[in-house]
mmCIF file of C-alpha atoms in Angstrom:
data_model
loop_
_atom_site.group_PDB
_atom_site.id
_atom_site.type_symbol
_atom_site.label_atom_id
_atom_site.label_comp_id
_atom_site.label_asym_id
_atom_site.label_seq_id
_atom_site.Cartn_x
_atom_site.Cartn_y
_atom_site.Cartn_z
ATOM 1 C CA UNK A 85 4.254 0.397 44.867
ATOM 2 C CA UNK A 86 3.306 -0.242 48.571
ATOM 3 C CA UNK A 87 -0.168 -0.749 49.440
ATOM 4 C CA UNK A 88 -1.165 -0.168 53.157
ATOM 5 C CA UNK A 89 -4.007 0.678 55.148
ATOM 6 C CA UNK A 90 -2.896 4.102 55.936
ATOM 7 C CA UNK A 91 0.164 6.152 54.532
ATOM 8 C CA UNK A 92 1.579 8.570 57.005
ATOM 9 C CA UNK A 93 3.853 11.456 55.434
ATOM 10 C CA UNK A 94 6.363 12.159 58.047
ATOM 11 C CA UNK A 95 8.583 10.228 60.575
ATOM 12 C CA UNK A 96 8.553 12.686 63.626
ATOM 13 C CA UNK A 97 6.510 12.386 66.702
ATOM 14 C CA UNK A 98 3.159 13.090 65.332
ATOM 15 C CA UNK A 99 3.366 10.586 62.147
ATOM 16 C CA UNK A 100 4.942 7.693 64.575
ATOM 17 C CA UNK A 101 2.241 8.627 67.436
ATOM 18 C CA UNK A 102 -0.581 8.169 64.939
ATOM 19 C CA UNK A 103 1.140 4.753 63.591
ATOM 20 C CA UNK A 104 0.966 3.271 67.260
ATOM 21 C CA UNK A 105 -2.796 3.494 67.355
ATOM 22 C CA UNK A 106 -3.437 2.319 63.985
ATOM 23 C CA UNK A 107 -0.991 -0.669 64.465
ATOM 24 C CA UNK A 108 -2.735 -1.567 67.542
ATOM 25 C CA UNK A 109 -5.981 -1.439 66.013
ATOM 26 C CA UNK A 110 -4.759 -3.998 63.198
ATOM 27 C CA UNK A 111 -4.355 -1.696 60.379
ATOM 28 C CA UNK A 112 -1.306 -1.804 58.633
ATOM 29 C CA UNK A 113 0.703 1.634 58.080
ATOM 30 C CA UNK A 114 3.942 2.971 56.628
ATOM 31 C CA UNK A 115 5.786 6.464 57.430
ATOM 32 C CA UNK A 116 7.168 7.919 54.268
ATOM 33 C CA UNK A 117 10.146 10.566 54.959
ATOM 34 C CA UNK A 118 13.517 11.050 55.590
ATOM 35 C CA UNK A 119 13.903 10.846 59.455
ATOM 36 C CA UNK A 120 12.790 12.896 62.605
ATOM 37 C CA UNK A 121 12.892 16.407 60.762
ATOM 38 C CA UNK A 122 13.189 19.050 63.253
ATOM 39 C CA UNK A 123 13.230 16.905 66.324
ATOM 40 C CA UNK A 124 16.962 15.693 65.716
ATOM 41 C CA UNK A 125 17.897 19.262 65.788
ATOM 42 C CA UNK A 126 17.028 19.298 69.606
ATOM 43 C CA UNK A 127 20.309 18.777 71.558
ATOM 44 C CA UNK A 128 18.231 18.307 74.633
ATOM 45 C CA UNK A 129 14.577 17.807 75.757
ATOM 46 C CA UNK A 130 13.809 18.231 79.047
ATOM 47 C CA UNK A 131 10.371 19.403 79.306
ATOM 48 C CA UNK A 132 8.748 16.308 78.053
ATOM 49 C CA UNK A 133 6.527 14.394 81.065
ATOM 50 C CA UNK A 134 7.636 11.527 82.907
ATOM 51 C CA UNK A 135 11.112 11.749 81.093
ATOM 52 C CA UNK A 136 14.640 12.665 82.191
ATOM 53 C CA UNK A 137 16.558 15.055 79.680
ATOM 54 C CA UNK A 138 16.832 13.166 76.685
ATOM 55 C CA UNK A 139 17.973 14.061 72.863
ATOM 56 C CA UNK A 140 15.697 14.695 70.071
ATOM 57 C CA UNK A 141 17.701 11.752 68.626
ATOM 58 C CA UNK A 142 17.277 9.355 71.148
ATOM 59 C CA UNK A 143 13.698 10.260 71.591
ATOM 60 C CA UNK A 144 12.974 9.703 68.293
ATOM 61 C CA UNK A 145 14.857 6.535 67.948
ATOM 62 C CA UNK A 146 12.568 5.003 70.937
ATOM 63 C CA UNK A 147 9.557 6.319 69.119
ATOM 64 C CA UNK A 148 10.524 4.475 66.307
ATOM 65 C CA UNK A 149 11.556 1.061 67.478
ATOM 66 C CA UNK A 150 8.094 1.240 69.341
ATOM 67 C CA UNK A 151 6.362 1.810 65.988
ATOM 68 C CA UNK A 152 8.568 -1.097 64.357
ATOM 69 C CA UNK A 153 7.531 -3.611 67.282
ATOM 70 C CA UNK A 154 4.084 -3.225 66.450
ATOM 71 C CA UNK A 155 4.741 -3.896 62.774
ATOM 72 C CA UNK A 156 4.786 -0.222 60.992
ATOM 73 C CA UNK A 157 7.085 0.157 58.260
ATOM 74 C CA UNK A 158 9.378 3.182 57.599
ATOM 75 C CA UNK A 159 10.283 3.901 53.937
ATOM 76 C CA UNK A 160 13.023 6.571 53.492
ATOM 77 C CA UNK A 161 11.611 8.685 50.522
ATOM 78 C CA UNK A 162 10.516 11.978 49.610
ATOM 79 C CA UNK A 163 6.670 12.310 48.694
ATOM 80 C CA UNK A 164 6.543 14.902 45.730
ATOM 81 C CA UNK A 165 2.760 14.544 44.495
ATOM 82 C CA UNK A 166 -0.356 13.151 45.760
ATOM 83 C CA UNK A 167 -2.883 11.432 43.623
ATOM 84 C CA UNK A 168 -6.847 10.173 44.517
ATOM 85 C CA UNK A 169 -8.712 7.537 41.897
ATOM 86 C CA UNK A 170 -11.843 7.706 43.696
ATOM 87 C CA UNK A 171 -10.979 5.005 46.112
ATOM 88 C CA UNK A 172 -7.169 5.201 47.408
ATOM 89 C CA UNK A 173 -5.117 7.618 47.812
ATOM 90 C CA UNK A 174 -1.442 7.259 46.142
ATOM 91 C CA UNK A 175 1.776 9.345 47.380
ATOM 92 C CA UNK A 176 4.005 9.625 44.753
ATOM 93 C CA UNK A 177 7.726 9.414 46.064
ATOM 94 C CA UNK A 178 10.987 9.956 44.203
ATOM 95 C CA UNK A 179 11.742 6.145 44.958
ATOM 96 C CA UNK A 180 8.389 4.425 45.124
ATOM 97 C CA UNK A 181 4.405 4.950 45.192
ATOM 98 C CA UNK A 182 2.756 4.078 48.443
ATOM 99 C CA UNK A 183 -1.179 3.843 47.953
ATOM 100 C CA UNK A 184 -3.860 3.583 51.297
ATOM 101 C CA UNK A 185 -7.060 3.910 52.079
ATOM 102 C CA UNK A 186 -6.390 7.054 54.611
ATOM 103 C CA UNK A 187 -3.501 9.238 54.597
ATOM 104 C CA UNK A 188 -1.843 11.391 57.290
ATOM 105 C CA UNK A 189 0.420 14.734 56.540
ATOM 106 C CA UNK A 190 2.408 14.879 59.768
ATOM 107 C CA UNK A 191 5.612 16.782 58.234
ATOM 108 C CA UNK A 192 7.080 20.199 59.289
ATOM 109 C CA UNK A 193 5.332 23.144 57.916
ATOM 110 C CA UNK A 194 8.381 25.148 56.817
ATOM 111 C CA UNK A 195 8.895 26.292 53.504
ATOM 112 C CA UNK A 196 11.745 27.233 51.685
ATOM 113 C CA UNK A 197 11.453 30.991 50.169
ATOM 114 C CA UNK A 198 15.035 32.194 49.164
ATOM 115 C CA UNK A 199 15.556 36.112 49.839
ATOM 116 C CA UNK A 200 15.057 37.214 46.102
ATOM 117 C CA UNK A 201 13.818 40.680 45.938
ATOM 118 C CA UNK A 202 10.263 40.721 44.800
ATOM 119 C CA UNK A 203 9.523 37.388 45.015
ATOM 120 C CA UNK A 204 7.111 37.815 48.035
ATOM 121 C CA UNK A 205 5.228 40.555 46.652
ATOM 122 C CA UNK A 206 4.286 38.492 43.388
ATOM 123 C CA UNK A 207 3.165 35.733 45.009
ATOM 124 C CA UNK A 208 -0.337 35.220 43.383
ATOM 125 C CA UNK A 209 1.039 37.498 40.379
ATOM 126 C CA UNK A 210 3.136 35.121 38.878
ATOM 127 C CA UNK A 211 4.872 33.415 41.589
ATOM 128 C CA UNK A 212 3.315 30.040 43.020
ATOM 129 C CA UNK A 213 3.936 27.271 45.076
ATOM 130 C CA UNK A 214 2.254 24.537 43.148
ATOM 131 C CA UNK A 215 1.989 23.327 39.627
ATOM 132 C CA UNK A 216 -0.940 21.261 40.092
ATOM 133 C CA UNK A 217 -2.964 23.934 41.360
ATOM 134 C CA UNK A 218 -1.711 26.994 38.895
ATOM 135 C CA UNK A 219 -0.238 25.018 35.860
ATOM 136 C CA UNK A 220 -3.378 25.574 33.975
ATOM 137 C CA UNK A 221 -3.360 29.419 34.393
ATOM 138 C CA UNK A 222 0.036 29.245 32.059
ATOM 139 C CA UNK A 223 -1.033 27.225 28.937
ATOM 140 C CA UNK A 224 0.996 28.242 25.955
ATOM 141 C CA UNK A 225 3.259 30.421 27.846
ATOM 142 C CA UNK A 226 6.733 30.275 29.003
ATOM 143 C CA UNK A 227 7.641 29.710 32.850
ATOM 144 C CA UNK A 228 10.483 28.702 35.118
ATOM 145 C CA UNK A 229 10.822 26.166 38.213
ATOM 146 C CA UNK A 230 12.890 27.519 40.865
ATOM 147 C CA UNK A 231 14.896 24.701 42.640
ATOM 148 C CA UNK A 232 17.372 21.591 41.529
ATOM 149 C CA UNK A 233 15.726 18.888 43.716
ATOM 150 C CA UNK A 234 13.146 16.028 43.038
ATOM 151 C CA UNK A 235 10.467 18.012 43.992
ATOM 152 C CA UNK A 236 11.584 20.879 41.426
ATOM 153 C CA UNK A 237 11.806 18.004 38.944
ATOM 154 C CA UNK A 238 8.425 16.902 39.757
ATOM 155 C CA UNK A 239 6.728 20.410 39.291
ATOM 156 C CA UNK A 240 8.691 20.768 36.283
ATOM 157 C CA UNK A 241 7.086 17.652 34.908
ATOM 158 C CA UNK A 242 3.736 18.956 35.753
ATOM 159 C CA UNK A 243 4.294 21.860 33.597
ATOM 160 C CA UNK A 244 5.822 20.319 30.428
ATOM 161 C CA UNK A 245 2.650 19.220 28.882
ATOM 162 C CA UNK A 246 0.941 22.856 29.452
ATOM 163 C CA UNK A 247 3.376 25.499 28.861
ATOM 164 C CA UNK A 248 5.453 26.720 25.738
ATOM 165 C CA UNK A 249 8.863 26.270 27.472
ATOM 166 C CA UNK A 250 9.481 25.527 31.224
ATOM 167 C CA UNK A 251 13.338 26.343 32.459
ATOM 168 C CA UNK A 252 14.774 24.823 35.786
ATOM 169 C CA UNK A 253 16.296 27.669 37.378
ATOM 170 C CA UNK A 254 18.975 26.809 40.000
ATOM 171 C CA UNK A 255 20.234 30.000 41.242
ATOM 172 C CA UNK A 256 23.617 29.133 41.367
ATOM 173 C CA UNK A 257 23.406 25.821 42.659
ATOM 174 C CA UNK A 258 24.586 22.351 40.161
ATOM 175 C CA UNK A 259 21.966 21.395 37.717
ATOM 176 C CA UNK A 260 20.156 17.880 38.595
ATOM 177 C CA UNK A 261 20.863 14.515 36.884
ATOM 178 C CA UNK A 262 18.516 12.656 34.395
ATOM 179 C CA UNK A 263 16.818 15.961 33.311
ATOM 180 C CA UNK A 264 14.001 15.479 30.396
ATOM 181 C CA UNK A 265 14.988 16.206 26.970
ATOM 182 C CA UNK A 266 12.677 19.392 26.703
ATOM 183 C CA UNK A 267 13.169 20.813 30.112
ATOM 184 C CA UNK A 268 15.798 23.744 29.884
ATOM 185 C CA UNK A 269 18.222 24.624 32.671
ATOM 186 C CA UNK A 270 19.518 27.878 33.705
ATOM 187 C CA UNK A 271 22.234 27.525 36.701
ATOM 188 C CA UNK A 272 22.880 31.397 37.107
ATOM 189 C CA UNK A 273 22.288 33.004 40.475
ATOM 190 C CA UNK A 274 19.142 35.078 40.403
ATOM 191 C CA UNK A 275 19.445 39.254 41.428
ATOM 192 C CA UNK A 276 15.424 40.049 41.488
ATOM 193 C CA UNK A 277 12.197 39.343 39.411
ATOM 194 C CA UNK A 278 10.696 41.930 37.441
ATOM 195 C CA UNK A 279 6.894 43.163 36.889
ATOM 196 C CA UNK A 280 3.719 43.211 38.354
ATOM 197 C CA UNK A 281 2.388 40.523 37.326
ATOM 198 C CA UNK A 282 5.838 38.779 36.799
ATOM 199 C CA UNK A 283 7.487 39.541 33.563
ATOM 200 C CA UNK A 284 10.949 38.585 33.954
ATOM 201 C CA UNK A 285 13.776 36.937 36.192
ATOM 202 C CA UNK A 286 16.999 39.035 36.368
ATOM 203 C CA UNK A 287 20.333 37.326 36.781
ATOM 204 C CA UNK A 288 23.534 38.552 38.641
ATOM 205 C CA UNK A 289 25.211 38.726 35.530
ATOM 206 C CA UNK A 290 23.003 41.197 34.048
ATOM 207 C CA UNK A 291 20.756 39.242 31.612
ATOM 208 C CA UNK A 292 17.233 38.395 32.388
ATOM 209 C CA UNK A 293 14.969 35.478 31.203
ATOM 210 C CA UNK A 294 11.288 36.696 30.190
ATOM 211 C CA UNK A 295 8.704 34.431 31.916
ATOM 212 C CA UNK A 296 5.099 34.663 32.740
ATOM 213 C CA UNK A 297 5.330 32.385 35.821
ATOM 214 C CA UNK A 298 7.707 31.059 38.158
ATOM 215 C CA UNK A 299 7.026 28.255 40.446
ATOM 216 C CA UNK A 300 9.044 27.857 43.483
ATOM 217 C CA UNK A 301 9.879 24.235 44.335
ATOM 218 C CA UNK A 302 13.000 24.232 46.571
ATOM 219 C CA UNK A 303 13.889 21.667 49.290
ATOM 220 C CA UNK A 304 11.355 19.062 49.776
ATOM 221 C CA UNK A 305 7.197 19.491 49.421
ATOM 222 C CA UNK A 306 5.720 20.795 52.944
ATOM 223 C CA UNK A 307 2.736 19.284 53.906
ATOM 224 C CA UNK A 308 0.757 22.429 52.746
ATOM 225 C CA UNK A 309 2.315 21.987 49.738
ATOM 226 C CA UNK A 310 0.842 18.412 49.027
ATOM 227 C CA UNK A 311 -2.287 19.419 50.408
ATOM 228 C CA UNK A 312 -3.023 21.839 47.919
ATOM 229 C CA UNK A 313 -2.517 19.535 45.009
ATOM 230 C CA UNK A 314 -5.748 17.847 45.808
ATOM 231 C CA UNK A 315 -7.980 20.500 46.963
ATOM 232 C CA UNK A 316 -7.224 20.480 50.850
ATOM 233 C CA UNK A 317 -7.830 23.791 52.438
ATOM 234 C CA UNK A 318 -4.932 25.406 53.698
ATOM 235 C CA UNK A 319 -4.401 28.638 55.488
ATOM 236 C CA UNK A 320 -1.053 30.280 54.991
ATOM 237 C CA UNK A 321 1.757 27.583 55.300
ATOM 238 C CA UNK A 322 -0.671 25.061 57.872
ATOM 239 C CA UNK A 323 -3.488 22.762 56.708
ATOM 240 C CA UNK A 324 -6.587 23.530 58.224
ATOM 241 C CA UNK A 325 -7.911 20.951 60.386
ATOM 242 C CA UNK A 326 -10.994 20.373 62.913
ATOM 243 C CA UNK A 327 -10.710 18.873 66.320
ATOM 244 C CA UNK A 328 -10.250 15.231 65.045
ATOM 245 C CA UNK A 329 -7.331 16.321 63.002
ATOM 246 C CA UNK A 330 -9.452 15.558 59.892
ATOM 247 C CA UNK A 331 -9.167 17.757 56.858
ATOM 248 C CA UNK A 332 -11.890 18.890 54.581
ATOM 249 C CA UNK A 333 -11.348 15.691 52.472
ATOM 250 C CA UNK A 334 -12.691 12.372 53.923
ATOM 251 C CA UNK A 335 -9.843 10.060 54.554
ATOM 252 C CA UNK A 336 -7.149 12.663 54.644
ATOM 253 C CA UNK A 337 -5.846 14.224 58.070
ATOM 254 C CA UNK A 338 -2.891 16.211 59.134
ATOM 255 C CA UNK A 339 -1.282 16.610 62.742
ATOM 256 C CA UNK A 340 1.716 18.210 64.122
ATOM 257 C CA UNK A 341 3.699 21.205 62.938
ATOM 258 C CA UNK A 342 2.005 21.369 59.808
ATOM 259 C CA UNK A 343 -1.161 22.490 61.365
ATOM 260 C CA UNK A 344 0.388 25.265 63.387
ATOM 261 C CA UNK A 345 -0.139 25.751 67.329
ATOM 262 C CA UNK A 346 2.195 25.023 69.675
ATOM 263 C CA UNK A 347 5.536 23.763 68.205
ATOM 264 C CA UNK A 348 6.289 20.962 70.770
ATOM 265 C CA UNK A 349 6.992 17.421 70.988
ATOM 266 C CA UNK A 350 4.258 17.028 73.584
ATOM 267 C CA UNK A 351 1.389 18.497 70.835
ATOM 268 C CA UNK A 352 2.742 16.845 68.223
ATOM 269 C CA UNK A 353 2.432 13.471 70.028
ATOM 270 C CA UNK A 354 -1.099 14.322 71.329
ATOM 271 C CA UNK A 355 -2.166 15.351 67.583
ATOM 272 C CA UNK A 356 -0.705 12.174 66.209
ATOM 273 C CA UNK A 357 -2.612 10.259 68.735
ATOM 274 C CA UNK A 358 -5.875 12.080 67.847
ATOM 275 C CA UNK A 359 -5.314 11.764 64.016
ATOM 276 C CA UNK A 360 -4.512 7.877 64.674
ATOM 277 C CA UNK A 361 -7.807 7.136 66.694
ATOM 278 C CA UNK A 362 -9.727 9.058 64.127
ATOM 279 C CA UNK A 363 -8.286 7.180 61.214
ATOM 280 C CA UNK A 364 -9.082 4.087 63.036
ATOM 281 C CA UNK A 365 -12.905 4.701 63.332
ATOM 282 C CA UNK A 366 -12.573 5.801 59.449
ATOM 283 C CA UNK A 367 -11.151 2.646 58.111
ATOM 284 C CA UNK A 368 -13.340 0.390 60.299
ATOM 285 C CA UNK A 369 -16.474 2.284 58.406
ATOM 286 C CA UNK A 370 -14.757 1.284 55.302
#
């Protein structure tokens, strides 16, 4: 367990920018994530004020070095859940848990949605992206989780105490290790979904699995996925914030691509600076 003043989900420009303001104000931060994210894909950035052409990887490394020099810590981990005990927030990672009095979501906005026929049409009619949010509605029913990583296993763990049966669907990918004893696994490629609301998942081999709900948990949890777990307002794949990057939940902020708008490094850095200064003010009042 790591206990800090502020926990930042994401190690890109928005998260690093926020950490600079928090650390300079005397608050300890940890940035949890797996690296620069989309910034690493930028081979050349030549429209950032005051800098000559630079690669995304180089820009990220320079920002991280700044944050570390001020005392910020980086944790290579994947956040799969969020908890709140009335006083502090805890981010549940695959490797550790991170507790803070304030948190910032500063991850990318992309949600992995496979091109399975019927999936988009059944969102809200048996297809869900949040086990904590919607698992209650499937008490005593048979459900499935689509995915094969840590996030999928976490979502399955949320459903196991509620559902009559939970099946992990990997859609042709290898099954993960260390599965719970009561979690079923089916690795067959998926052809389509049937019903409205959802009634079954059809496999390309011709057979079908009857389910009342399918929870999509591919890749890693997006910021919006995590936000929904504790009642933060979202709009589509984005988290709703005000001009201070505050969400509707006191102590929780969001910045960068996960709040929408211009998807540029300059905007992410600005968002992070606004969020960081707002978090400083919040923490000083606590």
